[in-house]
PDB file of C-alpha atoms in Angstrom:
ATOM      1  CA  MET W1126      19.112   2.511 -23.278  1.00 63.00           C
ATOM      2  CA  PRO W1127      22.337   4.332 -24.289  1.00 66.00           C
ATOM      3  CA  ALA W1128      25.398   4.551 -22.069  1.00 79.00           C
ATOM      4  CA  LEU W1129      24.744   7.108 -19.353  1.00 91.00           C
ATOM      5  CA  SER W1130      27.068   9.226 -17.278  1.00 92.00           C
ATOM      6  CA  LEU W1131      26.404   9.820 -13.596  1.00 96.00           C
ATOM      7  CA  SER W1132      26.756  12.789 -11.285  1.00 96.00           C
ATOM      8  CA  LEU W1133      25.827  12.879  -7.614  1.00 96.00           C
ATOM      9  CA  SER W1134      25.895  15.254  -4.680  1.00 98.00           C
ATOM     10  CA  ILE W1135      25.057  15.318  -0.981  1.00 98.00           C
ATOM     11  CA  GLU W1136      22.771  18.273  -0.310  1.00 98.00           C
ATOM     12  CA  ARG W1137      21.328  19.844   2.831  1.00 98.00           C
ATOM     13  CA  PHE W1138      17.985  21.607   3.231  1.00 98.00           C
ATOM     14  CA  PRO W1139      17.221  23.309   6.578  1.00 97.00           C
ATOM     15  CA  LEU W1140      13.816  22.666   8.143  1.00 96.00           C
ATOM     16  CA  LYS W1141      11.372  25.332   9.273  1.00 95.00           C
ATOM     17  CA  VAL W1142      11.321  23.839  12.780  1.00 92.00           C
ATOM     18  CA  PRO W1143      13.013  20.758  14.277  1.00 88.00           C
ATOM     19  CA  PHE W1144      11.419  17.443  13.298  1.00 89.00           C
ATOM     20  CA  VAL W1145      11.128  15.080  16.271  1.00 86.00           C
ATOM     21  CA  ILE W1146      10.232  11.372  16.355  1.00 91.00           C
ATOM     22  CA  ALA W1147      10.749   8.609  18.909  1.00 82.00           C
ATOM     23  CA  ARG W1148      14.287   7.915  17.626  1.00 83.00           C
ATOM     24  CA  GLY W1149      15.570  11.486  17.700  1.00 85.00           C
ATOM     25  CA  SER W1150      15.311  14.884  16.040  1.00 87.00           C
ATOM     26  CA  LYS W1151      16.694  16.679  12.997  1.00 92.00           C
ATOM     27  CA  THR W1152      16.999  20.284  11.879  1.00 95.00           C
ATOM     28  CA  GLU W1153      17.783  19.629   8.212  1.00 96.00           C
ATOM     29  CA  ALA W1154      17.058  17.156   5.450  1.00 96.00           C
ATOM     30  CA  VAL W1155      20.253  15.563   4.164  1.00 98.00           C
ATOM     31  CA  VAL W1156      19.675  13.986   0.758  1.00 98.00           C
ATOM     32  CA  VAL W1157      21.690  12.424  -2.033  1.00 98.00           C
ATOM     33  CA  ALA W1158      20.788  13.750  -5.478  1.00 98.00           C
ATOM     34  CA  VAL W1159      21.770  12.013  -8.704  1.00 98.00           C
ATOM     35  CA  ALA W1160      21.588  12.779 -12.400  1.00 98.00           C
ATOM     36  CA  VAL W1161      22.042  10.383 -15.312  1.00 97.00           C
ATOM     37  CA  SER W1162      22.674  11.796 -18.778  1.00 96.00           C
ATOM     38  CA  ASP W1163      23.459  10.757 -22.343  1.00 95.00           C
ATOM     39  CA  GLY W1164      24.780  14.244 -23.096  1.00 95.00           C
ATOM     40  CA  ARG W1165      21.424  15.504 -24.360  1.00 96.00           C
ATOM     41  CA  ILE W1166      18.837  14.338 -21.868  1.00 97.00           C
ATOM     42  CA  THR W1167      19.221  14.250 -18.089  1.00 98.00           C
ATOM     43  CA  GLY W1168      17.161  12.279 -15.620  1.00 98.00           C
ATOM     44  CA  ARG W1169      17.163  13.178 -11.919  1.00 98.00           C
ATOM     45  CA  GLY W1170      16.441  11.374  -8.691  1.00 98.00           C
ATOM     46  CA  GLU W1171      16.834  11.893  -4.962  1.00 98.00           C
ATOM     47  CA  CYS W1172      17.017   9.696  -1.886  1.00 98.00           C
ATOM     48  CA  THR W1173      17.208  10.164   1.870  1.00 98.00           C
ATOM     49  CA  PRO W1174      19.679   7.859   3.645  1.00 97.00           C
ATOM     50  CA  TYR W1175      18.169   6.536   6.869  1.00 94.00           C
ATOM     51  CA  ALA W1176      20.251   5.551   9.880  1.00 93.00           C
ATOM     52  CA  ARG W1177      17.528   3.113  11.021  1.00 93.00           C
ATOM     53  CA  TYR W1178      18.576   0.935   8.073  1.00 95.00           C
ATOM     54  CA  GLY W1179      22.317   1.457   8.483  1.00 96.00           C
ATOM     55  CA  GLU W1180      22.588   4.180   5.839  1.00 97.00           C
ATOM     56  CA  THR W1181      24.528   7.443   5.884  1.00 98.00           C
ATOM     57  CA  PRO W1182      24.788  10.044   3.121  1.00 98.00           C
ATOM     58  CA  GLU W1183      28.398   9.032   2.578  1.00 98.00           C
ATOM     59  CA  SER W1184      27.694   5.293   2.424  1.00 98.00           C
ATOM     60  CA  VAL W1185      24.801   5.792   0.004  1.00 98.00           C
ATOM     61  CA  ALA W1186      26.896   8.067  -2.220  1.00 97.00           C
ATOM     62  CA  ALA W1187      29.663   5.442  -2.237  1.00 97.00           C
ATOM     63  CA  THR W1188      27.181   2.708  -3.185  1.00 97.00           C
ATOM     64  CA  ILE W1189      25.870   4.803  -6.058  1.00 96.00           C
ATOM     65  CA  ALA W1190      29.376   5.551  -7.288  1.00 94.00           C
ATOM     66  CA  GLU W1191      30.279   1.857  -7.107  1.00 93.00           C
ATOM     67  CA  ALA W1192      27.184   0.941  -9.125  1.00 91.00           C
ATOM     68  CA  GLU W1193      28.391   3.168 -11.943  1.00 87.00           C
ATOM     69  CA  ARG W1194      31.385   0.846 -12.353  1.00 88.00           C
ATOM     70  CA  ALA W1195      29.221  -2.286 -12.557  1.00 87.00           C
ATOM     71  CA  PRO W1196      28.684  -3.612 -16.120  1.00 81.00           C
ATOM     72  CA  ASN W1197      25.381  -2.473 -17.621  1.00 84.00           C
ATOM     73  CA  ALA W1198      23.952  -1.272 -14.282  1.00 85.00           C
ATOM     74  CA  PHE W1199      22.272   1.725 -15.918  1.00 86.00           C
ATOM     75  CA  THR W1200      21.073   0.035 -19.096  1.00 87.00           C
ATOM     76  CA  SER W1201      17.623  -0.565 -17.620  1.00 92.00           C
ATOM     77  CA  ARG W1202      15.708  -0.442 -14.351  1.00 96.00           C
ATOM     78  CA  GLU W1203      15.749  -4.238 -14.313  1.00 96.00           C
ATOM     79  CA  ALA W1204      19.546  -4.261 -14.615  1.00 95.00           C
ATOM     80  CA  LEU W1205      19.767  -1.740 -11.799  1.00 96.00           C
ATOM     81  CA  ALA W1206      17.627  -3.946  -9.552  1.00 96.00           C
ATOM     82  CA  ALA W1207      19.963  -6.859 -10.280  1.00 95.00           C
ATOM     83  CA  THR W1208      22.960  -4.706  -9.321  1.00 96.00           C
ATOM     84  CA  LEU W1209      21.796  -3.007  -6.105  1.00 97.00           C
ATOM     85  CA  PRO W1210      19.650  -4.199  -3.190  1.00 97.00           C
ATOM     86  CA  PRO W1211      16.548  -2.264  -2.074  1.00 98.00           C
ATOM     87  CA  GLY W1212      17.380   0.951  -0.271  1.00 98.00           C
ATOM     88  CA  ALA W1213      18.082   4.629  -0.713  1.00 98.00           C
ATOM     89  CA  ALA W1214      20.896   4.274  -3.259  1.00 98.00           C
ATOM     90  CA  ARG W1215      18.814   2.232  -5.678  1.00 98.00           C
ATOM     91  CA  ASN W1216      15.866   4.562  -5.178  1.00 98.00           C
ATOM     92  CA  ALA W1217      17.741   7.638  -6.387  1.00 98.00           C
ATOM     93  CA  LEU W1218      19.015   5.834  -9.479  1.00 98.00           C
ATOM     94  CA  ASP W1219      15.738   4.088 -10.275  1.00 98.00           C
ATOM     95  CA  CYS W1220      13.836   7.385 -10.154  1.00 98.00           C
ATOM     96  CA  ALA W1221      16.502   9.056 -12.305  1.00 98.00           C
ATOM     97  CA  LEU W1222      16.052   6.317 -14.914  1.00 98.00           C
ATOM     98  CA  TRP W1223      12.274   6.820 -14.871  1.00 98.00           C
ATOM     99  CA  ASP W1224      12.800  10.554 -15.420  1.00 98.00           C
ATOM    100  CA  PHE W1225      15.315   9.907 -18.211  1.00 98.00           C
ATOM    101  CA  GLU W1226      12.975   7.461 -19.954  1.00 97.00           C
ATOM    102  CA  ALA W1227      10.014   9.836 -19.771  1.00 98.00           C
ATOM    103  CA  LYS W1228      12.021  12.681 -21.261  1.00 97.00           C
ATOM    104  CA  SER W1229      13.559  10.436 -23.929  1.00 97.00           C
ATOM    105  CA  ARG W1230      10.146   9.187 -25.036  1.00 97.00           C
ATOM    106  CA  ARG W1231       8.602  12.658 -24.765  1.00 97.00           C
ATOM    107  CA  THR W1232       5.907  11.409 -22.449  1.00 97.00           C
ATOM    108  CA  THR W1233       5.427  11.241 -18.697  1.00 97.00           C
ATOM    109  CA  ALA W1234       6.429   8.702 -16.084  1.00 98.00           C
ATOM    110  CA  ALA W1235       2.756   8.424 -15.165  1.00 98.00           C
ATOM    111  CA  GLU W1236       1.857   7.394 -18.701  1.00 97.00           C
ATOM    112  CA  ILE W1237       4.694   4.856 -18.831  1.00 98.00           C
ATOM    113  CA  ALA W1238       3.484   3.360 -15.552  1.00 98.00           C
ATOM    114  CA  GLY W1239      -0.099   3.257 -16.804  1.00 97.00           C
ATOM    115  CA  VAL W1240      -1.301   5.663 -14.160  1.00 95.00           C
ATOM    116  CA  GLY W1241      -2.509   8.424 -16.459  1.00 82.00           C
ATOM    117  CA  PRO W1242      -2.730  12.143 -15.666  1.00 93.00           C
ATOM    118  CA  LEU W1243      -1.862  12.873 -12.039  1.00 97.00           C
ATOM    119  CA  GLU W1244      -4.389  14.533  -9.753  1.00 97.00           C
ATOM    120  CA  ALA W1245      -3.987  16.527  -6.548  1.00 98.00           C
ATOM    121  CA  VAL W1246      -4.037  14.519  -3.304  1.00 98.00           C
ATOM    122  CA  GLU W1247      -4.779  15.214   0.330  1.00 97.00           C
ATOM    123  CA  THR W1248      -1.623  14.638   2.335  1.00 97.00           C
ATOM    124  CA  CYS W1249      -1.006  14.123   6.011  1.00 97.00           C
ATOM    125  CA  PHE W1250       0.669  17.010   7.786  1.00 96.00           C
ATOM    126  CA  THR W1251       3.036  15.739  10.448  1.00 97.00           C
ATOM    127  CA  LEU W1252       3.083  16.923  14.050  1.00 97.00           C
ATOM    128  CA  SER W1253       6.446  16.267  15.690  1.00 96.00           C
ATOM    129  CA  LEU W1254       6.648  14.361  18.961  1.00 97.00           C
ATOM    130  CA  ASP W1255       6.224  16.761  21.871  1.00 97.00           C
ATOM    131  CA  THR W1256       4.173  17.247  25.016  1.00 98.00           C
ATOM    132  CA  PRO W1257       0.412  16.800  24.679  1.00 98.00           C
ATOM    133  CA  GLN W1258      -0.076  20.547  25.131  1.00 98.00           C
ATOM    134  CA  ALA W1259       2.496  21.469  22.484  1.00 98.00           C
ATOM    135  CA  MET W1260       1.087  18.971  19.997  1.00 98.00           C
ATOM    136  CA  ALA W1261      -2.414  20.284  20.591  1.00 98.00           C
ATOM    137  CA  ARG W1262      -1.196  23.827  19.849  1.00 98.00           C
ATOM    138  CA  ALA W1263       0.542  22.616  16.689  1.00 98.00           C
ATOM    139  CA  ALA W1264      -2.643  20.876  15.593  1.00 98.00           C
ATOM    140  CA  ALA W1265      -4.692  24.011  16.187  1.00 98.00           C
ATOM    141  CA  ASP W1266      -2.175  26.065  14.195  1.00 97.00           C
ATOM    142  CA  ALA W1267      -2.380  23.654  11.231  1.00 96.00           C
ATOM    143  CA  ARG W1268      -5.908  24.714  10.265  1.00 95.00           C
ATOM    144  CA  THR W1269      -5.231  24.496   6.532  1.00 94.00           C
ATOM    145  CA  HIS W1270      -4.545  20.761   6.938  1.00 96.00           C
ATOM    146  CA  ARG W1271      -7.510  18.443   7.465  1.00 96.00           C
ATOM    147  CA  LEU W1272      -5.450  15.243   7.730  1.00 97.00           C
ATOM    148  CA  LEU W1273      -2.916  15.229  10.582  1.00 98.00           C
ATOM    149  CA  LYS W1274      -0.294  12.635  11.454  1.00 98.00           C
ATOM    150  CA  LEU W1275       1.005  12.509  15.013  1.00 98.00           C
ATOM    151  CA  LYS W1276       4.478  11.272  15.840  1.00 98.00           C
ATOM    152  CA  LEU W1277       4.192   9.253  19.030  1.00 98.00           C
ATOM    153  CA  GLY W1278       6.834   7.944  21.401  1.00 97.00           C
ATOM    154  CA  GLY W1279       5.424   5.547  24.008  1.00 97.00           C
ATOM    155  CA  ALA W1280       4.756   6.913  27.489  1.00 97.00           C
ATOM    156  CA  GLY W1281       2.267   9.788  27.299  1.00 98.00           C
ATOM    157  CA  ASP W1282       0.814   8.804  23.924  1.00 98.00           C
ATOM    158  CA  ILE W1283      -2.730   8.374  25.283  1.00 98.00           C
ATOM    159  CA  GLU W1284      -2.630  11.980  26.482  1.00 98.00           C
ATOM    160  CA  ARG W1285      -1.120  13.157  23.185  1.00 98.00           C
ATOM    161  CA  MET W1286      -3.859  11.553  21.112  1.00 98.00           C
ATOM    162  CA  ALA W1287      -6.618  12.922  23.334  1.00 98.00           C
ATOM    163  CA  ALA W1288      -5.160  16.436  23.394  1.00 98.00           C
ATOM    164  CA  VAL W1289      -4.854  16.647  19.610  1.00 98.00           C
ATOM    165  CA  ARG W1290      -8.362  15.308  19.126  1.00 98.00           C
ATOM    166  CA  GLN W1291      -9.722  17.921  21.532  1.00 98.00           C
ATOM    167  CA  ALA W1292      -7.828  20.672  19.710  1.00 98.00           C
ATOM    168  CA  ARG W1293      -8.996  19.487  16.280  1.00 98.00           C
ATOM    169  CA  PRO W1294     -12.396  17.793  16.457  1.00 98.00           C
ATOM    170  CA  ASP W1295     -12.745  18.457  12.718  1.00 98.00           C
ATOM    171  CA  ALA W1296      -9.549  16.700  11.619  1.00 98.00           C
ATOM    172  CA  ARG W1297      -8.836  13.233  10.303  1.00 98.00           C
ATOM    173  CA  LEU W1298      -6.094  11.747  12.493  1.00 98.00           C
ATOM    174  CA  VAL W1299      -3.467   9.054  12.009  1.00 98.00           C
ATOM    175  CA  ALA W1300      -0.424   8.333  14.175  1.00 98.00           C
ATOM    176  CA  ASP W1301       3.041   6.814  13.837  1.00 98.00           C
ATOM    177  CA  ALA W1302       4.601   5.219  16.914  1.00 97.00           C
ATOM    178  CA  ASN W1303       7.931   4.509  15.150  1.00 96.00           C
ATOM    179  CA  GLU W1304       8.305   1.157  16.984  1.00 97.00           C
ATOM    180  CA  ALA W1305       8.048   2.856  20.412  1.00 97.00           C
ATOM    181  CA  TRP W1306       5.229   0.860  22.017  1.00 98.00           C
ATOM    182  CA  THR W1307       5.659  -2.232  24.164  1.00 97.00           C
ATOM    183  CA  GLU W1308       3.432  -5.294  24.416  1.00 95.00           C
ATOM    184  CA  ASP W1309       1.875  -3.893  27.608  1.00 96.00           C
ATOM    185  CA  MET W1310       1.052  -0.606  25.889  1.00 97.00           C
ATOM    186  CA  LEU W1311      -0.493  -2.170  22.810  1.00 96.00           C
ATOM    187  CA  GLY W1312      -4.018  -2.940  24.046  1.00 95.00           C
ATOM    188  CA  PRO W1313      -4.734   0.241  26.049  1.00 97.00           C
ATOM    189  CA  PHE W1314      -3.044   2.521  23.521  1.00 98.00           C
ATOM    190  CA  LEU W1315      -5.032   1.103  20.602  1.00 97.00           C
ATOM    191  CA  ALA W1316      -8.199   1.466  22.671  1.00 97.00           C
ATOM    192  CA  ALA W1317      -7.286   5.113  23.312  1.00 98.00           C
ATOM    193  CA  ALA W1318      -6.722   5.624  19.581  1.00 98.00           C
ATOM    194  CA  ASP W1319     -10.204   4.260  18.959  1.00 98.00           C
ATOM    195  CA  GLU W1320     -11.649   6.514  21.655  1.00 98.00           C
ATOM    196  CA  SER W1321     -10.102   9.544  19.898  1.00 98.00           C
ATOM    197  CA  SER W1322     -11.308   8.360  16.469  1.00 98.00           C
ATOM    198  CA  PHE W1323      -7.935   7.698  14.873  1.00 98.00           C
ATOM    199  CA  GLU W1324      -8.014   6.136  11.412  1.00 98.00           C
ATOM    200  CA  LEU W1325      -4.661   4.347  11.548  1.00 98.00           C
ATOM    201  CA  ILE W1326      -1.698   3.548  13.808  1.00 98.00           C
ATOM    202  CA  GLU W1327       1.664   2.974  12.123  1.00 98.00           C
ATOM    203  CA  GLN W1328       4.265   0.507  13.379  1.00 98.00           C
ATOM    204  CA  PRO W1329       3.374   0.379  17.070  1.00 98.00           C
ATOM    205  CA  LEU W1330       5.847  -2.424  17.866  1.00 97.00           C
ATOM    206  CA  PRO W1331       9.478  -2.949  16.849  1.00 97.00           C
ATOM    207  CA  ALA W1332       9.777  -4.703  13.509  1.00 96.00           C
ATOM    208  CA  GLY W1333      11.210  -7.812  15.162  1.00 92.00           C
ATOM    209  CA  ALA W1334       8.355  -8.012  17.665  1.00 95.00           C
ATOM    210  CA  ASP W1335       5.348  -7.482  15.427  1.00 93.00           C
ATOM    211  CA  TYR W1336       4.468 -11.178  15.544  1.00 94.00           C
ATOM    212  CA  MET W1337       2.479 -10.134  18.631  1.00 94.00           C
ATOM    213  CA  LEU W1338      -0.021  -8.436  16.311  1.00 96.00           C
ATOM    214  CA  GLU W1339      -1.065 -11.745  14.759  1.00 93.00           C
ATOM    215  CA  GLY W1340      -4.540 -12.618  15.979  1.00 90.00           C
ATOM    216  CA  LEU W1341      -4.826  -9.430  18.050  1.00 91.00           C
ATOM    217  CA  ALA W1342      -8.334  -7.975  18.119  1.00 91.00           C
ATOM    218  CA  HIS W1343      -8.216  -4.247  17.342  1.00 94.00           C
ATOM    219  CA  SER W1344     -10.706  -1.697  16.078  1.00 93.00           C
ATOM    220  CA  VAL W1345      -8.168   0.800  14.681  1.00 97.00           C
ATOM    221  CA  PRO W1346      -6.249  -0.441  11.608  1.00 98.00           C
ATOM    222  CA  VAL W1347      -2.529  -1.063  12.143  1.00 98.00           C
ATOM    223  CA  CYS W1348      -0.021  -0.203   9.420  1.00 98.00           C
ATOM    224  CA  ALA W1349       3.436  -1.681   8.795  1.00 98.00           C
ATOM    225  CA  ASP W1350       6.230   0.786   8.135  1.00 98.00           C
ATOM    226  CA  GLU W1351       9.642  -0.372   9.332  1.00 97.00           C
ATOM    227  CA  SER W1352       8.410  -3.962   8.896  1.00 98.00           C
ATOM    228  CA  VAL W1353       7.787  -3.639   5.155  1.00 98.00           C
ATOM    229  CA  HIS W1354      10.263  -2.779   2.422  1.00 98.00           C
ATOM    230  CA  THR W1355       9.448  -4.753  -0.736  1.00 98.00           C
ATOM    231  CA  SER W1356       6.742  -6.960  -2.230  1.00 98.00           C
ATOM    232  CA  ALA W1357       8.559 -10.012  -0.840  1.00 98.00           C
ATOM    233  CA  ASP W1358       7.530  -8.938   2.681  1.00 98.00           C
ATOM    234  CA  ILE W1359       3.784  -9.073   2.095  1.00 98.00           C
ATOM    235  CA  ALA W1360       3.316 -12.801   2.739  1.00 96.00           C
ATOM    236  CA  ASP W1361       4.688 -12.502   6.279  1.00 94.00           C
ATOM    237  CA  LEU W1362       2.745  -9.323   7.082  1.00 95.00           C
ATOM    238  CA  MET W1363      -0.742  -9.931   5.745  1.00 94.00           C
ATOM    239  CA  HIS W1364      -1.917 -11.686   8.924  1.00 94.00           C
ATOM    240  CA  ARG W1365      -0.437  -9.064  11.256  1.00 97.00           C
ATOM    241  CA  TYR W1366      -1.276  -5.740   9.643  1.00 98.00           C
ATOM    242  CA  ASP W1367      -4.211  -4.073   7.951  1.00 98.00           C
ATOM    243  CA  ALA W1368      -2.116  -1.707   5.829  1.00 98.00           C
ATOM    244  CA  VAL W1369       1.425  -1.021   4.639  1.00 98.00           C
ATOM    245  CA  ASN W1370       3.344   2.234   4.292  1.00 98.00           C
ATOM    246  CA  ILE W1371       5.192   2.252   0.979  1.00 98.00           C
ATOM    247  CA  LYS W1372       8.260   4.473   0.801  1.00 98.00           C
ATOM    248  CA  LEU W1373      10.517   4.618  -2.225  1.00 98.00           C
ATOM    249  CA  ASP W1374      13.659   4.787  -0.093  1.00 98.00           C
ATOM    250  CA  LYS W1375      12.755   1.480   1.549  1.00 98.00           C
ATOM    251  CA  ALA W1376      11.601  -0.250  -1.626  1.00 98.00           C
ATOM    252  CA  GLY W1377      14.584   0.848  -3.666  1.00 98.00           C
ATOM    253  CA  GLY W1378      12.728   3.009  -6.144  1.00 98.00           C
ATOM    254  CA  LEU W1379       9.463   3.523  -7.955  1.00 98.00           C
ATOM    255  CA  THR W1380       9.752   0.255  -9.885  1.00 98.00           C
ATOM    256  CA  GLU W1381       9.644  -1.951  -6.792  1.00 98.00           C
ATOM    257  CA  ALA W1382       7.227   0.398  -5.005  1.00 98.00           C
ATOM    258  CA  LEU W1383       4.682  -0.160  -7.774  1.00 98.00           C
ATOM    259  CA  ALA W1384       5.162  -3.919  -7.420  1.00 98.00           C
ATOM    260  CA  LEU W1385       4.714  -3.608  -3.646  1.00 98.00           C
ATOM    261  CA  GLN W1386       1.504  -1.627  -4.078  1.00 98.00           C
ATOM    262  CA  LYS W1387       0.137  -4.286  -6.431  1.00 98.00           C
ATOM    263  CA  ALA W1388       1.045  -7.085  -3.996  1.00 98.00           C
ATOM    264  CA  ALA W1389      -0.556  -5.230  -1.084  1.00 98.00           C
ATOM    265  CA  ASN W1390      -3.755  -4.664  -3.029  1.00 98.00           C
ATOM    266  CA  GLU W1391      -3.916  -8.329  -4.017  1.00 98.00           C
ATOM    267  CA  ALA W1392      -3.444  -9.341  -0.373  1.00 98.00           C
ATOM    268  CA  GLY W1393      -6.334  -7.119   0.714  1.00 98.00           C
ATOM    269  CA  LEU W1394      -4.117  -4.651   2.575  1.00 98.00           C
ATOM    270  CA  LYS W1395      -4.713  -0.931   2.501  1.00 98.00           C
ATOM    271  CA  VAL W1396      -1.895   1.378   1.426  1.00 98.00           C
ATOM    272  CA  MET W1397      -0.293   4.496   2.777  1.00 98.00           C
ATOM    273  CA  VAL W1398       2.254   6.184   0.553  1.00 98.00           C
ATOM    274  CA  GLY W1399       4.925   7.985   2.549  1.00 97.00           C
ATOM    275  CA  SER W1400       8.312   9.593   2.228  1.00 95.00           C
ATOM    276  CA  MET W1401      11.246  10.637   4.337  1.00 94.00           C
ATOM    277  CA  VAL W1402      11.847  14.316   5.115  1.00 95.00           C
ATOM    278  CA  ALA W1403      13.099  15.343   1.684  1.00 97.00           C
ATOM    279  CA  THR W1404      12.579  17.759  -1.180  1.00 98.00           C
ATOM    280  CA  SER W1405       9.937  17.804  -3.890  1.00 98.00           C
ATOM    281  CA  LEU W1406      12.284  15.839  -6.172  1.00 98.00           C
ATOM    282  CA  ALA W1407      12.033  12.826  -3.837  1.00 98.00           C
ATOM    283  CA  VAL W1408       8.267  13.155  -3.412  1.00 98.00           C
ATOM    284  CA  ALA W1409       7.382  13.579  -7.101  1.00 98.00           C
ATOM    285  CA  PRO W1410       7.707   9.874  -8.084  1.00 98.00           C
ATOM    286  CA  ALA W1411       5.542   8.846  -5.128  1.00 98.00           C
ATOM    287  CA  PHE W1412       2.663  10.792  -6.688  1.00 98.00           C
ATOM    288  CA  LEU W1413       2.160   7.847  -9.043  1.00 98.00           C
ATOM    289  CA  LEU W1414       1.436   5.601  -6.055  1.00 98.00           C
ATOM    290  CA  ALA W1415      -0.597   8.259  -4.280  1.00 98.00           C
ATOM    291  CA  GLN W1416      -3.298   8.265  -6.958  1.00 98.00           C
ATOM    292  CA  THR W1417      -4.889   5.100  -5.579  1.00 97.00           C
ATOM    293  CA  ALA W1418      -3.545   5.064  -1.998  1.00 98.00           C
ATOM    294  CA  ASP W1419      -5.844   5.028   1.020  1.00 98.00           C
ATOM    295  CA  TRP W1420      -3.652   7.542   2.875  1.00 98.00           C
ATOM    296  CA  VAL W1421      -0.984   9.864   1.512  1.00 98.00           C
ATOM    297  CA  ASP W1422       1.871  11.147   3.669  1.00 98.00           C
ATOM    298  CA  LEU W1423       4.019  13.252   1.342  1.00 98.00           C
ATOM    299  CA  ASP W1424       4.416  16.421   3.380  1.00 96.00           C
ATOM    300  CA  GLY W1425       8.223  16.296   3.565  1.00 95.00           C
ATOM    301  CA  PRO W1426       8.723  19.346   1.315  1.00 96.00           C
ATOM    302  CA  LEU W1427       6.232  21.340   3.408  1.00 95.00           C
ATOM    303  CA  LEU W1428       8.599  21.005   6.381  1.00 95.00           C
ATOM    304  CA  LEU W1429      11.530  22.635   4.557  1.00 97.00           C
ATOM    305  CA  ALA W1430      12.584  26.248   4.939  1.00 97.00           C
ATOM    306  CA  GLU W1431      13.426  26.207   1.216  1.00 96.00           C
ATOM    307  CA  ASP W1432      12.595  23.591  -1.425  1.00 97.00           C
ATOM    308  CA  ARG W1433      13.794  22.874  -4.937  1.00 97.00           C
ATOM    309  CA  ASN W1434      12.576  24.920  -7.887  1.00 95.00           C
ATOM    310  CA  PRO W1435       9.955  24.299  -9.119  1.00 96.00           C
ATOM    311  CA  PRO W1436       8.505  22.925  -5.871  1.00 97.00           C
ATOM    312  CA  ILE W1437       5.400  20.822  -5.415  1.00 97.00           C
ATOM    313  CA  ARG W1438       2.666  23.259  -4.381  1.00 96.00           C
ATOM    314  CA  PHE W1439       0.191  22.917  -1.524  1.00 94.00           C
ATOM    315  CA  GLU W1440      -3.033  24.750  -2.392  1.00 90.00           C
ATOM    316  CA  ASN W1441      -6.596  24.638  -1.065  1.00 82.00           C
ATOM    317  CA  GLY W1442      -5.716  21.842   1.332  1.00 81.00           C
ATOM    318  CA  LEU W1443      -4.300  19.614  -1.417  1.00 94.00           C
ATOM    319  CA  LEU W1444      -0.823  18.690  -2.626  1.00 96.00           C
ATOM    320  CA  GLN W1445      -0.698  19.498  -6.331  1.00 97.00           C
ATOM    321  CA  PRO W1446       0.928  17.227  -8.957  1.00 97.00           C
ATOM    322  CA  PRO W1447       4.593  17.963  -9.635  1.00 97.00           C
ATOM    323  CA  SER W1448       5.648  19.842 -12.727  1.00 96.00           C
ATOM    324  CA  THR W1449       7.395  17.697 -15.339  1.00 95.00           C
ATOM    325  CA  GLN W1450      10.165  20.305 -15.145  1.00 96.00           C
ATOM    326  CA  LEU W1451      10.871  18.893 -11.705  1.00 98.00           C
ATOM    327  CA  TRP W1452      10.542  15.189 -12.519  1.00 98.00           C
ATOM    328  CA  GLY W1453       8.776  12.699 -14.716  1.00 96.00           C
TER     329      GLY W1453
END
């Protein structure tokens, strides 16, 4: 790969409505966008720094800028992985290198990855954490979405799950507790999820306490999110969880995310492909993983008041494949 120049920027995209989870709320998506170029061809990538993992937009931008000064960091995706640890900074650069390679070879990232032509997918649509009544109203208003994902927060979650199910008896439901449940909540809350016909519960316990899941009898599958970042985590998780949520910002890019998906499949774990609240540029690479995922949660761009151009389109209940003008 030729020597590449780097440009980066911190960008802000207001949300349609506040996005609320157990750890707090936000009114905008703050992302770091990068571009790598040889003067003729430019590859782009985007990441979302996440405070849960000690990241800020400024710290991620500084890490990316520092990587540019490392010898041969951008010569290949393998060299990049040897330069930066998993996380948002490496994700933006890894995806930019995928985009650059696809354009340079006049093909697509999907073809390079051996995925083939991308197809539309059904994505979760996220309901922010709120009162049971408010979440039920939000579920009823989201009639164009058949797959809903509830953000839960601990106390009151049994009522939230029941209220949404009553409001949308037709919907497929999954939920994300964002580490908010306690050991005492675990049994009755999972039973309530089963009673309301939920398909999946994400990260009910804090990442450091999920050993309590080992050997636990449960009828609703449990999915690791904060507990899983890379393929190296699978060995410790396969006896605690039924599924893993793969996010490029955690894995450090599409390259490691593909390896994580392969490791999860080999371990007999189901896969959700997710993303942070971000633009279509961040979601586009995850489409390669979404083609064979059991659940897809790539609705981040749908929460924005204004997206990038061209955006990923949501039509007829399905998220459509990204244009190669956007990425890949």
